[in-house]
PDB file of C-alpha atoms in Angstrom:
ATOM      1  CA  MET A 182      36.930-103.643 -67.970  1.00 50.00           C
ATOM      2  CA  ALA A 183      37.830-105.010 -65.560  1.00 51.00           C
ATOM      3  CA  GLN A 184      41.523-103.000 -65.544  1.00 52.00           C
ATOM      4  CA  VAL A 185      39.344 -99.783 -67.107  1.00 48.00           C
ATOM      5  CA  ILE A 186      37.152-100.439 -63.575  1.00 51.00           C
ATOM      6  CA  CYS A 187      40.168-101.052 -61.736  1.00 48.00           C
ATOM      7  CA  LEU A 188      42.127 -97.042 -63.172  1.00 47.00           C
ATOM      8  CA  GLY A 189      38.923 -94.781 -62.526  1.00 50.00           C
ATOM      9  CA  LEU A 190      38.416 -96.753 -58.685  1.00 48.00           C
ATOM     10  CA  ALA A 191      42.438 -95.297 -58.249  1.00 44.00           C
ATOM     11  CA  LEU A 192      41.686 -92.061 -60.118  1.00 46.00           C
ATOM     12  CA  LEU A 193      38.737 -91.656 -57.204  1.00 48.00           C
ATOM     13  CA  ALA A 194      41.025 -93.298 -54.523  1.00 43.00           C
ATOM     14  CA  GLY A 195      43.619 -90.126 -55.125  1.00 44.00           C
ATOM     15  CA  LEU A 196      41.780 -87.542 -56.130  1.00 44.00           C
ATOM     16  CA  ALA A 197      39.496 -88.090 -52.565  1.00 41.00           C
ATOM     17  CA  HIS A 198      42.619 -88.353 -50.477  1.00 43.00           C
ATOM     18  CA  ALA A 199      43.952 -85.305 -52.058  1.00 66.00           C
ATOM     19  CA  GLU A 200      41.403 -83.579 -50.919  1.00 91.00           C
ATOM     20  CA  PHE A 201      41.989 -80.238 -48.957  1.00 97.00           C
ATOM     21  CA  PRO A 202      43.143 -80.326 -46.172  1.00 97.00           C
ATOM     22  CA  ASP A 203      44.455 -84.458 -45.811  1.00 96.00           C
ATOM     23  CA  LYS A 204      47.353 -82.793 -43.079  1.00 97.00           C
ATOM     24  CA  PRO A 205      48.178 -80.226 -40.588  1.00 98.00           C
ATOM     25  CA  VAL A 206      48.617 -76.663 -41.749  1.00 98.00           C
ATOM     26  CA  ARG A 207      50.549 -74.170 -40.876  1.00 98.00           C
ATOM     27  CA  ILE A 208      50.296 -70.830 -39.451  1.00 98.00           C
ATOM     28  CA  VAL A 209      52.995 -68.439 -39.682  1.00 98.00           C
ATOM     29  CA  VAL A 210      53.129 -65.981 -37.209  1.00 98.00           C
ATOM     30  CA  PRO A 211      56.110 -63.289 -38.326  1.00 96.00           C
ATOM     31  CA  PHE A 212      56.904 -62.137 -34.423  1.00 92.00           C
ATOM     32  CA  ALA A 213      58.360 -64.101 -31.095  1.00 90.00           C
ATOM     33  CA  PRO A 214      54.931 -65.561 -29.280  1.00 92.00           C
ATOM     34  CA  GLY A 215      53.352 -63.503 -26.570  1.00 87.00           C
ATOM     35  CA  GLY A 216      52.104 -60.784 -28.288  1.00 84.00           C
ATOM     36  CA  GLY A 217      49.181 -59.850 -29.973  1.00 85.00           C
ATOM     37  CA  THR A 218      49.125 -61.279 -33.250  1.00 91.00           C
ATOM     38  CA  ASP A 219      50.547 -64.053 -31.898  1.00 92.00           C
ATOM     39  CA  LEU A 220      47.477 -64.688 -29.716  1.00 89.00           C
ATOM     40  CA  ILE A 221      45.078 -63.405 -32.120  1.00 92.00           C
ATOM     41  CA  ALA A 222      46.456 -66.366 -34.485  1.00 95.00           C
ATOM     42  CA  ARG A 223      46.214 -69.024 -31.674  1.00 94.00           C
ATOM     43  CA  THR A 224      42.261 -68.389 -30.736  1.00 92.00           C
ATOM     44  CA  LEU A 225      41.712 -69.126 -34.350  1.00 95.00           C
ATOM     45  CA  GLY A 226      43.805 -71.296 -35.235  1.00 96.00           C
ATOM     46  CA  GLN A 227      42.069 -73.616 -32.608  1.00 94.00           C
ATOM     47  CA  GLY A 228      38.691 -73.055 -33.957  1.00 95.00           C
ATOM     48  CA  MET A 229      40.019 -73.381 -37.761  1.00 97.00           C
ATOM     49  CA  SER A 230      41.617 -76.581 -36.632  1.00 97.00           C
ATOM     50  CA  GLN A 231      37.611 -77.759 -35.374  1.00 96.00           C
ATOM     51  CA  ALA A 232      36.250 -76.080 -39.302  1.00 96.00           C
ATOM     52  CA  LEU A 233      39.233 -78.254 -41.180  1.00 97.00           C
ATOM     53  CA  GLY A 234      39.205 -81.418 -39.053  1.00 97.00           C
ATOM     54  CA  GLN A 235      43.428 -81.189 -39.198  1.00 97.00           C
ATOM     55  CA  PRO A 236      45.359 -79.600 -36.741  1.00 98.00           C
ATOM     56  CA  VAL A 237      46.479 -76.148 -37.685  1.00 98.00           C
ATOM     57  CA  VAL A 238      50.276 -75.694 -36.105  1.00 98.00           C
ATOM     58  CA  ILE A 239      50.365 -72.048 -35.008  1.00 98.00           C
ATOM     59  CA  ASP A 240      54.811 -71.231 -36.348  1.00 98.00           C
ATOM     60  CA  ASN A 241      56.753 -68.099 -35.014  1.00 97.00           C
ATOM     61  CA  LYS A 242      58.823 -66.600 -37.508  1.00 97.00           C
ATOM     62  CA  PRO A 243      59.597 -63.326 -36.368  1.00 94.00           C
ATOM     63  CA  GLY A 244      63.037 -60.880 -37.849  1.00 89.00           C
ATOM     64  CA  ALA A 245      63.064 -58.353 -40.692  1.00 88.00           C
ATOM     65  CA  GLY A 246      59.878 -56.225 -39.641  1.00 86.00           C
ATOM     66  CA  THR A 247      57.742 -59.492 -40.618  1.00 93.00           C
ATOM     67  CA  VAL A 248      59.602 -60.186 -43.782  1.00 95.00           C
ATOM     68  CA  ILE A 249      61.593 -63.189 -41.981  1.00 96.00           C
ATOM     69  CA  GLY A 250      58.088 -65.047 -41.922  1.00 97.00           C
ATOM     70  CA  THR A 251      56.227 -62.800 -44.170  1.00 98.00           C
ATOM     71  CA  ASP A 252      59.053 -64.895 -46.958  1.00 98.00           C
ATOM     72  CA  LEU A 253      57.836 -68.117 -46.105  1.00 98.00           C
ATOM     73  CA  VAL A 254      54.576 -68.343 -46.871  1.00 98.00           C
ATOM     74  CA  ALA A 255      56.008 -66.234 -50.350  1.00 98.00           C
ATOM     75  CA  LYS A 256      58.363 -69.400 -51.278  1.00 97.00           C
ATOM     76  CA  SER A 257      55.994 -71.568 -49.153  1.00 98.00           C
ATOM     77  CA  ALA A 258      53.600 -74.451 -52.527  1.00 98.00           C
ATOM     78  CA  PRO A 259      50.362 -72.507 -53.403  1.00 98.00           C
ATOM     79  CA  ASP A 260      48.487 -75.295 -51.906  1.00 97.00           C
ATOM     80  CA  GLY A 261      46.731 -73.879 -49.184  1.00 98.00           C
ATOM     81  CA  TYR A 262      48.712 -75.570 -46.496  1.00 98.00           C
ATOM     82  CA  ASN A 263      51.018 -72.732 -45.635  1.00 98.00           C
ATOM     83  CA  LEU A 264      49.161 -69.009 -44.467  1.00 98.00           C
ATOM     84  CA  VAL A 265      50.470 -66.149 -42.851  1.00 98.00           C
ATOM     85  CA  ILE A 266      49.047 -63.718 -40.268  1.00 98.00           C
ATOM     86  CA  ALA A 267      49.101 -60.402 -41.994  1.00 97.00           C
ATOM     87  CA  THR A 268      49.627 -57.078 -40.118  1.00 94.00           C
ATOM     88  CA  LEU A 269      49.891 -53.445 -41.456  1.00 91.00           C
ATOM     89  CA  ALA A 270      53.327 -53.896 -41.268  1.00 91.00           C
ATOM     90  CA  HIS A 271      52.083 -55.963 -44.705  1.00 95.00           C
ATOM     91  CA  ALA A 272      50.712 -53.004 -46.385  1.00 94.00           C
ATOM     92  CA  VAL A 273      53.243 -50.589 -45.187  1.00 92.00           C
ATOM     93  CA  ASN A 274      56.586 -52.283 -45.682  1.00 93.00           C
ATOM     94  CA  PRO A 275      56.648 -51.780 -49.755  1.00 93.00           C
ATOM     95  CA  SER A 276      57.411 -47.983 -49.320  1.00 92.00           C
ATOM     96  CA  LEU A 277      59.263 -47.956 -46.324  1.00 88.00           C
ATOM     97  CA  LEU A 278      61.584 -51.250 -47.317  1.00 88.00           C
ATOM     98  CA  SER A 279      63.457 -50.125 -50.476  1.00 81.00           C
ATOM     99  CA  LYS A 280      63.740 -54.509 -50.999  1.00 90.00           C
ATOM    100  CA  LEU A 281      61.333 -56.373 -50.402  1.00 94.00           C
ATOM    101  CA  PRO A 282      62.515 -60.571 -51.041  1.00 96.00           C
ATOM    102  CA  TYR A 283      59.379 -60.873 -52.423  1.00 97.00           C
ATOM    103  CA  ASN A 284      56.269 -59.038 -54.590  1.00 95.00           C
ATOM    104  CA  ASN A 285      53.091 -58.041 -52.373  1.00 92.00           C
ATOM    105  CA  ASP A 286      50.983 -57.381 -55.213  1.00 91.00           C
ATOM    106  CA  THR A 287      51.665 -60.935 -57.520  1.00 96.00           C
ATOM    107  CA  ALA A 288      53.012 -63.090 -53.800  1.00 98.00           C
ATOM    108  CA  PHE A 289      50.174 -63.280 -52.286  1.00 98.00           C
ATOM    109  CA  ALA A 290      46.763 -64.589 -52.538  1.00 98.00           C
ATOM    110  CA  PRO A 291      43.941 -63.107 -50.047  1.00 98.00           C
ATOM    111  CA  VAL A 292      42.639 -65.753 -47.681  1.00 98.00           C
ATOM    112  CA  SER A 293      40.410 -63.146 -45.152  1.00 98.00           C
ATOM    113  CA  LEU A 294      40.768 -59.947 -43.002  1.00 97.00           C
ATOM    114  CA  ILE A 295      40.124 -61.362 -39.648  1.00 96.00           C
ATOM    115  CA  GLY A 296      39.845 -57.269 -37.335  1.00 91.00           C
ATOM    116  CA  ARG A 297      41.205 -53.751 -37.431  1.00 90.00           C
ATOM    117  CA  GLY A 298      40.800 -52.398 -34.027  1.00 88.00           C
ATOM    118  CA  PRO A 299      43.146 -49.296 -32.519  1.00 92.00           C
ATOM    119  CA  ASN A 300      47.024 -49.376 -31.056  1.00 94.00           C
ATOM    120  CA  VAL A 301      46.887 -47.831 -27.727  1.00 96.00           C
ATOM    121  CA  LEU A 302      50.040 -45.792 -26.177  1.00 98.00           C
ATOM    122  CA  VAL A 303      51.152 -47.353 -23.092  1.00 98.00           C
ATOM    123  CA  VAL A 304      53.054 -46.949 -19.688  1.00 98.00           C
ATOM    124  CA  ARG A 305      53.882 -48.548 -17.516  1.00 97.00           C
ATOM    125  CA  THR A 306      51.873 -47.753 -14.082  1.00 97.00           C
ATOM    126  CA  GLU A 307      54.795 -46.105 -11.931  1.00 97.00           C
ATOM    127  CA  SER A 308      55.620 -44.035 -14.517  1.00 97.00           C
ATOM    128  CA  PRO A 309      55.023 -40.188 -14.250  1.00 97.00           C
ATOM    129  CA  PHE A 310      53.229 -39.821 -16.977  1.00 98.00           C
ATOM    130  CA  LYS A 311      49.708 -40.124 -17.150  1.00 98.00           C
ATOM    131  CA  THR A 312      48.677 -37.771 -20.591  1.00 98.00           C
ATOM    132  CA  VAL A 313      49.710 -37.997 -23.443  1.00 98.00           C
ATOM    133  CA  LYS A 314      50.100 -33.928 -22.735  1.00 98.00           C
ATOM    134  CA  ASP A 315      52.650 -34.666 -19.693  1.00 98.00           C
ATOM    135  CA  VAL A 316      54.930 -37.133 -22.771  1.00 98.00           C
ATOM    136  CA  LEU A 317      54.594 -34.359 -24.514  1.00 98.00           C
ATOM    137  CA  ASP A 318      56.475 -31.817 -21.945  1.00 98.00           C
ATOM    138  CA  ALA A 319      58.953 -34.487 -22.085  1.00 97.00           C
ATOM    139  CA  ALA A 320      60.049 -33.705 -24.712  1.00 97.00           C
ATOM    140  CA  ARG A 321      60.344 -30.710 -24.845  1.00 97.00           C
ATOM    141  CA  SER A 322      62.083 -30.552 -21.731  1.00 96.00           C
ATOM    142  CA  GLY A 323      64.707 -31.912 -23.520  1.00 93.00           C
ATOM    143  CA  LYS A 324      63.827 -36.102 -22.326  1.00 94.00           C
ATOM    144  CA  LYS A 325      64.835 -38.148 -24.853  1.00 94.00           C
ATOM    145  CA  LEU A 326      62.462 -40.872 -24.687  1.00 98.00           C
ATOM    146  CA  THR A 327      62.545 -44.465 -25.878  1.00 98.00           C
ATOM    147  CA  TYR A 328      58.788 -46.063 -27.775  1.00 98.00           C
ATOM    148  CA  ALA A 329      58.781 -49.728 -28.061  1.00 96.00           C
ATOM    149  CA  SER A 330      57.757 -51.935 -31.396  1.00 93.00           C
ATOM    150  CA  GLN A 331      57.878 -55.418 -32.456  1.00 87.00           C
ATOM    151  CA  GLY A 332      59.917 -54.175 -35.316  1.00 85.00           C
ATOM    152  CA  ASN A 333      59.874 -51.802 -38.066  1.00 83.00           C
ATOM    153  CA  GLY A 334      57.357 -51.197 -40.211  1.00 82.00           C
ATOM    154  CA  THR A 335      54.205 -52.650 -37.834  1.00 86.00           C
ATOM    155  CA  SER A 336      51.831 -50.869 -36.181  1.00 87.00           C
ATOM    156  CA  ALA A 337      53.445 -49.773 -33.207  1.00 92.00           C
ATOM    157  CA  HIS A 338      56.541 -48.904 -35.476  1.00 91.00           C
ATOM    158  CA  LEU A 339      54.958 -46.617 -37.651  1.00 90.00           C
ATOM    159  CA  ALA A 340      52.303 -45.046 -35.190  1.00 93.00           C
ATOM    160  CA  GLY A 341      55.321 -43.630 -32.860  1.00 94.00           C
ATOM    161  CA  GLU A 342      57.202 -42.678 -35.876  1.00 90.00           C
ATOM    162  CA  MET A 343      53.719 -40.860 -36.999  1.00 90.00           C
ATOM    163  CA  PHE A 344      52.980 -39.081 -33.277  1.00 95.00           C
ATOM    164  CA  ALA A 345      57.031 -37.589 -33.706  1.00 93.00           C
ATOM    165  CA  ASN A 346      56.727 -36.406 -37.508  1.00 89.00           C
ATOM    166  CA  LEU A 347      53.635 -34.765 -36.518  1.00 91.00           C
ATOM    167  CA  THR A 348      54.506 -33.255 -33.058  1.00 95.00           C
ATOM    168  CA  LYS A 349      58.336 -32.208 -33.829  1.00 93.00           C
ATOM    169  CA  LEU A 350      59.903 -34.072 -31.137  1.00 95.00           C
ATOM    170  CA  ASP A 351      62.489 -36.797 -31.162  1.00 92.00           C
ATOM    171  CA  PHE A 352      61.621 -39.768 -29.992  1.00 96.00           C
ATOM    172  CA  LEU A 353      63.969 -43.268 -29.901  1.00 95.00           C
ATOM    173  CA  HIS A 354      62.975 -46.551 -31.261  1.00 94.00           C
ATOM    174  CA  ILE A 355      63.852 -49.541 -30.060  1.00 95.00           C
ATOM    175  CA  PRO A 356      62.443 -51.775 -32.435  1.00 92.00           C
ATOM    176  CA  TYR A 357      62.105 -55.406 -31.157  1.00 92.00           C
ATOM    177  CA  ARG A 358      61.291 -58.990 -32.668  1.00 85.00           C
ATOM    178  CA  GLY A 359      57.275 -59.030 -31.130  1.00 86.00           C
ATOM    179  CA  ALA A 360      55.363 -57.419 -29.031  1.00 87.00           C
ATOM    180  CA  GLY A 361      55.918 -59.765 -26.038  1.00 89.00           C
ATOM    181  CA  PRO A 362      59.761 -58.745 -25.400  1.00 92.00           C
ATOM    182  CA  ALA A 363      58.607 -55.228 -26.468  1.00 93.00           C
ATOM    183  CA  MET A 364      56.158 -55.551 -23.260  1.00 92.00           C
ATOM    184  CA  VAL A 365      59.253 -56.710 -20.510  1.00 95.00           C
ATOM    185  CA  ASP A 366      61.197 -54.403 -21.847  1.00 96.00           C
ATOM    186  CA  VAL A 367      58.956 -51.110 -21.157  1.00 97.00           C
ATOM    187  CA  LEU A 368      57.312 -53.454 -17.782  1.00 96.00           C
ATOM    188  CA  GLY A 369      60.310 -53.308 -16.065  1.00 96.00           C
ATOM    189  CA  GLY A 370      60.651 -50.033 -16.961  1.00 96.00           C
ATOM    190  CA  GLN A 371      64.268 -49.896 -19.415  1.00 97.00           C
ATOM    191  CA  ILE A 372      61.144 -48.206 -22.343  1.00 98.00           C
ATOM    192  CA  ASP A 373      59.267 -45.004 -22.059  1.00 98.00           C
ATOM    193  CA  LEU A 374      56.303 -45.824 -24.207  1.00 98.00           C
ATOM    194  CA  PHE A 375      54.807 -48.191 -26.525  1.00 98.00           C
ATOM    195  CA  PHE A 376      51.627 -47.856 -28.886  1.00 97.00           C
ATOM    196  CA  GLY A 377      50.761 -51.276 -28.310  1.00 93.00           C
ATOM    197  CA  THR A 378      48.050 -53.034 -30.312  1.00 89.00           C
ATOM    198  CA  ALA A 379      44.942 -53.337 -28.363  1.00 88.00           C
ATOM    199  CA  ALA A 380      45.394 -57.270 -28.251  1.00 83.00           C
ATOM    200  CA  ALA A 381      48.454 -56.995 -26.929  1.00 86.00           C
ATOM    201  CA  VAL A 382      48.238 -54.635 -24.509  1.00 91.00           C
ATOM    202  CA  GLY A 383      44.112 -54.847 -23.326  1.00 89.00           C
ATOM    203  CA  ASN A 384      44.725 -57.613 -20.215  1.00 88.00           C
ATOM    204  CA  LEU A 385      47.869 -55.659 -18.602  1.00 93.00           C
ATOM    205  CA  VAL A 386      45.699 -52.385 -18.773  1.00 94.00           C
ATOM    206  CA  ASP A 387      43.233 -54.323 -17.487  1.00 91.00           C
ATOM    207  CA  GLN A 388      45.203 -57.014 -14.786  1.00 94.00           C
ATOM    208  CA  GLY A 389      46.605 -53.004 -13.966  1.00 96.00           C
ATOM    209  CA  LYS A 390      50.192 -53.185 -14.942  1.00 96.00           C
ATOM    210  CA  LEU A 391      49.696 -51.154 -18.049  1.00 97.00           C
ATOM    211  CA  ARG A 392      48.473 -47.095 -18.542  1.00 98.00           C
ATOM    212  CA  ALA A 393      46.633 -46.246 -20.734  1.00 97.00           C
ATOM    213  CA  LEU A 394      46.719 -42.851 -22.187  1.00 98.00           C
ATOM    214  CA  ALA A 395      45.527 -42.662 -25.685  1.00 98.00           C
ATOM    215  CA  VAL A 396      44.039 -44.144 -28.960  1.00 97.00           C
ATOM    216  CA  THR A 397      45.614 -44.293 -31.725  1.00 96.00           C
ATOM    217  CA  THR A 398      42.259 -44.484 -33.943  1.00 92.00           C
ATOM    218  CA  PRO A 399      40.247 -40.562 -34.980  1.00 89.00           C
ATOM    219  CA  GLU A 400      37.442 -41.843 -32.213  1.00 90.00           C
ATOM    220  CA  PRO A 401      37.616 -43.198 -28.782  1.00 92.00           C
ATOM    221  CA  SER A 402      37.337 -46.624 -28.970  1.00 90.00           C
ATOM    222  CA  PRO A 403      34.397 -48.532 -26.548  1.00 86.00           C
ATOM    223  CA  ALA A 404      37.147 -51.008 -25.252  1.00 87.00           C
ATOM    224  CA  PHE A 405      39.429 -48.607 -23.136  1.00 92.00           C
ATOM    225  CA  LYS A 406      36.569 -46.651 -22.084  1.00 91.00           C
ATOM    226  CA  GLY A 407      37.668 -43.018 -20.512  1.00 94.00           C
ATOM    227  CA  VAL A 408      40.840 -43.119 -23.219  1.00 97.00           C
ATOM    228  CA  PRO A 409      40.766 -39.751 -25.129  1.00 97.00           C
ATOM    229  CA  THR A 410      42.338 -40.322 -27.682  1.00 97.00           C
ATOM    230  CA  VAL A 411      46.412 -39.303 -29.691  1.00 98.00           C
ATOM    231  CA  ALA A 412      44.234 -36.889 -32.158  1.00 97.00           C
ATOM    232  CA  ALA A 413      42.817 -34.550 -28.962  1.00 97.00           C
ATOM    233  CA  SER A 414      46.233 -33.610 -28.160  1.00 97.00           C
ATOM    234  CA  VAL A 415      48.061 -34.587 -32.207  1.00 97.00           C
ATOM    235  CA  PRO A 416      45.203 -33.278 -34.866  1.00 95.00           C
ATOM    236  CA  GLY A 417      45.644 -35.063 -37.618  1.00 90.00           C
ATOM    237  CA  TYR A 418      47.092 -38.185 -35.399  1.00 93.00           C
ATOM    238  CA  ALA A 419      45.407 -41.096 -36.861  1.00 89.00           C
ATOM    239  CA  VAL A 420      46.364 -44.954 -36.997  1.00 91.00           C
ATOM    240  CA  GLU A 421      44.540 -48.499 -37.042  1.00 88.00           C
ATOM    241  CA  SER A 422      45.356 -51.909 -36.230  1.00 88.00           C
ATOM    242  CA  TRP A 423      44.163 -55.651 -38.777  1.00 93.00           C
ATOM    243  CA  TYR A 424      45.092 -58.173 -39.043  1.00 95.00           C
ATOM    244  CA  GLY A 425      44.020 -60.829 -41.595  1.00 97.00           C
ATOM    245  CA  PHE A 426      45.529 -64.354 -43.575  1.00 98.00           C
ATOM    246  CA  PHE A 427      47.380 -64.823 -46.851  1.00 98.00           C
ATOM    247  CA  VAL A 428      48.623 -68.107 -49.182  1.00 98.00           C
ATOM    248  CA  ARG A 429      51.103 -68.485 -51.693  1.00 98.00           C
ATOM    249  CA  ALA A 430      50.020 -67.131 -54.875  1.00 98.00           C
ATOM    250  CA  GLY A 431      48.315 -69.330 -57.449  1.00 98.00           C
ATOM    251  CA  THR A 432      46.348 -71.195 -54.678  1.00 98.00           C
ATOM    252  CA  PRO A 433      42.993 -73.163 -56.360  1.00 98.00           C
ATOM    253  CA  ALA A 434      40.528 -71.501 -55.461  1.00 97.00           C
ATOM    254  CA  PRO A 435      38.299 -74.043 -53.881  1.00 97.00           C
ATOM    255  CA  VAL A 436      41.010 -74.032 -51.153  1.00 98.00           C
ATOM    256  CA  ILE A 437      40.936 -70.634 -50.468  1.00 98.00           C
ATOM    257  CA  ALA A 438      37.036 -71.398 -50.809  1.00 98.00           C
ATOM    258  CA  LYS A 439      37.460 -73.720 -47.654  1.00 98.00           C
ATOM    259  CA  LEU A 440      40.213 -71.903 -45.997  1.00 98.00           C
ATOM    260  CA  ASN A 441      37.784 -68.519 -46.013  1.00 98.00           C
ATOM    261  CA  ALA A 442      34.962 -70.628 -44.257  1.00 98.00           C
ATOM    262  CA  ALA A 443      37.361 -72.444 -42.093  1.00 98.00           C
ATOM    263  CA  VAL A 444      38.624 -68.454 -40.481  1.00 98.00           C
ATOM    264  CA  LYS A 445      35.009 -66.747 -40.332  1.00 97.00           C
ATOM    265  CA  LYS A 446      33.712 -70.342 -38.423  1.00 96.00           C
ATOM    266  CA  ALA A 447      36.310 -69.617 -36.187  1.00 96.00           C
ATOM    267  CA  ALA A 448      36.097 -65.471 -35.825  1.00 95.00           C
ATOM    268  CA  GLN A 449      32.349 -65.628 -35.564  1.00 90.00           C
ATOM    269  CA  ASN A 450      32.684 -67.788 -32.807  1.00 90.00           C
ATOM    270  CA  PRO A 451      30.658 -65.905 -29.361  1.00 88.00           C
ATOM    271  CA  GLU A 452      33.990 -66.479 -27.541  1.00 83.00           C
ATOM    272  CA  PHE A 453      37.077 -65.160 -29.315  1.00 88.00           C
ATOM    273  CA  VAL A 454      34.470 -62.345 -30.760  1.00 87.00           C
ATOM    274  CA  LYS A 455      33.915 -61.527 -27.060  1.00 81.00           C
ATOM    275  CA  LYS A 456      37.566 -61.327 -26.445  1.00 78.00           C
ATOM    276  CA  VAL A 457      39.121 -59.140 -29.143  1.00 81.00           C
ATOM    277  CA  GLU A 458      35.726 -56.986 -28.662  1.00 78.00           C
ATOM    278  CA  GLN A 459      37.201 -56.731 -25.594  1.00 72.00           C
ATOM    279  CA  GLU A 460      40.303 -55.533 -26.211  1.00 71.00           C
ATOM    280  CA  GLY A 461      39.098 -53.250 -29.310  1.00 80.00           C
ATOM    281  CA  LEU A 462      39.089 -54.867 -32.418  1.00 84.00           C
ATOM    282  CA  ILE A 463      36.234 -54.846 -34.980  1.00 86.00           C
ATOM    283  CA  VAL A 464      35.344 -58.490 -36.337  1.00 91.00           C
ATOM    284  CA  THR A 465      34.983 -58.479 -40.159  1.00 91.00           C
ATOM    285  CA  ALA A 466      36.420 -62.203 -41.473  1.00 94.00           C
ATOM    286  CA  SER A 467      35.937 -60.501 -44.827  1.00 96.00           C
ATOM    287  CA  GLU A 468      35.645 -62.501 -48.379  1.00 97.00           C
ATOM    288  CA  PRO A 469      39.317 -62.480 -49.917  1.00 98.00           C
ATOM    289  CA  ALA A 470      38.084 -60.026 -52.238  1.00 98.00           C
ATOM    290  CA  GLU A 471      36.817 -57.677 -49.960  1.00 97.00           C
ATOM    291  CA  PHE A 472      40.131 -58.008 -47.950  1.00 97.00           C
ATOM    292  CA  ASP A 473      42.168 -57.136 -51.284  1.00 97.00           C
ATOM    293  CA  ARG A 474      40.418 -54.088 -51.855  1.00 97.00           C
ATOM    294  CA  TYR A 475      41.814 -53.444 -48.559  1.00 94.00           C
ATOM    295  CA  VAL A 476      45.181 -54.599 -47.699  1.00 96.00           C
ATOM    296  CA  LYS A 477      45.909 -52.193 -51.852  1.00 95.00           C
ATOM    297  CA  ALA A 478      43.916 -48.655 -49.916  1.00 91.00           C
ATOM    298  CA  GLU A 479      45.942 -49.235 -46.983  1.00 91.00           C
ATOM    299  CA  GLU A 480      49.844 -49.649 -48.832  1.00 93.00           C
ATOM    300  CA  ALA A 481      48.209 -46.560 -51.022  1.00 91.00           C
ATOM    301  CA  ARG A 482      47.408 -44.915 -48.245  1.00 86.00           C
ATOM    302  CA  TRP A 483      50.768 -45.080 -45.719  1.00 88.00           C
ATOM    303  CA  ARG A 484      52.525 -45.077 -49.453  1.00 91.00           C
ATOM    304  CA  LYS A 485      51.507 -40.862 -49.259  1.00 86.00           C
ATOM    305  CA  ILE A 486      52.070 -41.255 -45.279  1.00 82.00           C
ATOM    306  CA  VAL A 487      55.834 -42.347 -45.513  1.00 86.00           C
ATOM    307  CA  LYS A 488      56.982 -40.407 -48.382  1.00 86.00           C
ATOM    308  CA  GLU A 489      55.021 -37.379 -46.534  1.00 78.00           C
ATOM    309  CA  ASN A 490      56.052 -37.227 -43.569  1.00 72.00           C
ATOM    310  CA  ASN A 491      59.494 -39.176 -43.794  1.00 75.00           C
ATOM    311  CA  ILE A 492      59.586 -41.594 -41.967  1.00 76.00           C
ATOM    312  CA  LYS A 493      62.835 -44.461 -42.750  1.00 72.00           C
ATOM    313  CA  ALA A 494      63.570 -47.800 -41.140  1.00 73.00           C
ATOM    314  CA  ASP A 495      65.925 -47.964 -38.775  1.00 62.00           C
TER     315      ASP A 495
END
């Protein structure tokens, strides 16, 4: 009898010890430090750490249009300790890239859609371009303009490709390993244009280091008062950025529920909301199923756009 009791106590102790989370949680950011995605992950990570009672570690794994970092989570254990912060690239890569090391439909489980917002067409303040029309006139005159992105398949890349395809003009895409390195060259004058996420460029616009020419959403953004839409000059133009968390498929539902609750608590912090809304991000902090539906719709939408506009990865 004593042995049975001891065994039962040992099993209970083991279950208590194994309760999620009992060690640090990692958020993989598939971009270099310093960009909008990195900023959002780090800010949310602090709030999630408080909610989970464990450290949340940010791990930057840039490269291959987010594929390198995303693949790490696709091949991680299905235990909830590794999340990837996904962006538009996650929905676009299956139609843009001929081969991926993982299957988008089977490798991941959704946790939450954090929020959505515009990209912003920016130039450095010393640029001669004051409007979208100035950019179009320069391109039509034969000037070879460059635009940066945080990598192939990212929102900045697709925003630039759609701009080029709809205007029937030629722009040279220069991919970087994150928004931070891209902005360095934009600010330095090596790159002409950047369709950066609002989270990445908002502060620099406020500081007067970048000039916002237009937002990429169909409607103007309250966060960028007086800034027109690209669509006002290029009819039919529309690109939206978004951020969300995935874990490895097969992660237990109770673990995903805990992560979802932690994301919601961190995303609904008034300081976080104020910070990101000032930069154009609409906080959603959705349920996993809602995020899953959103991403599937994005995949279908961009599959059609990539095909119709003959958009290629460089």
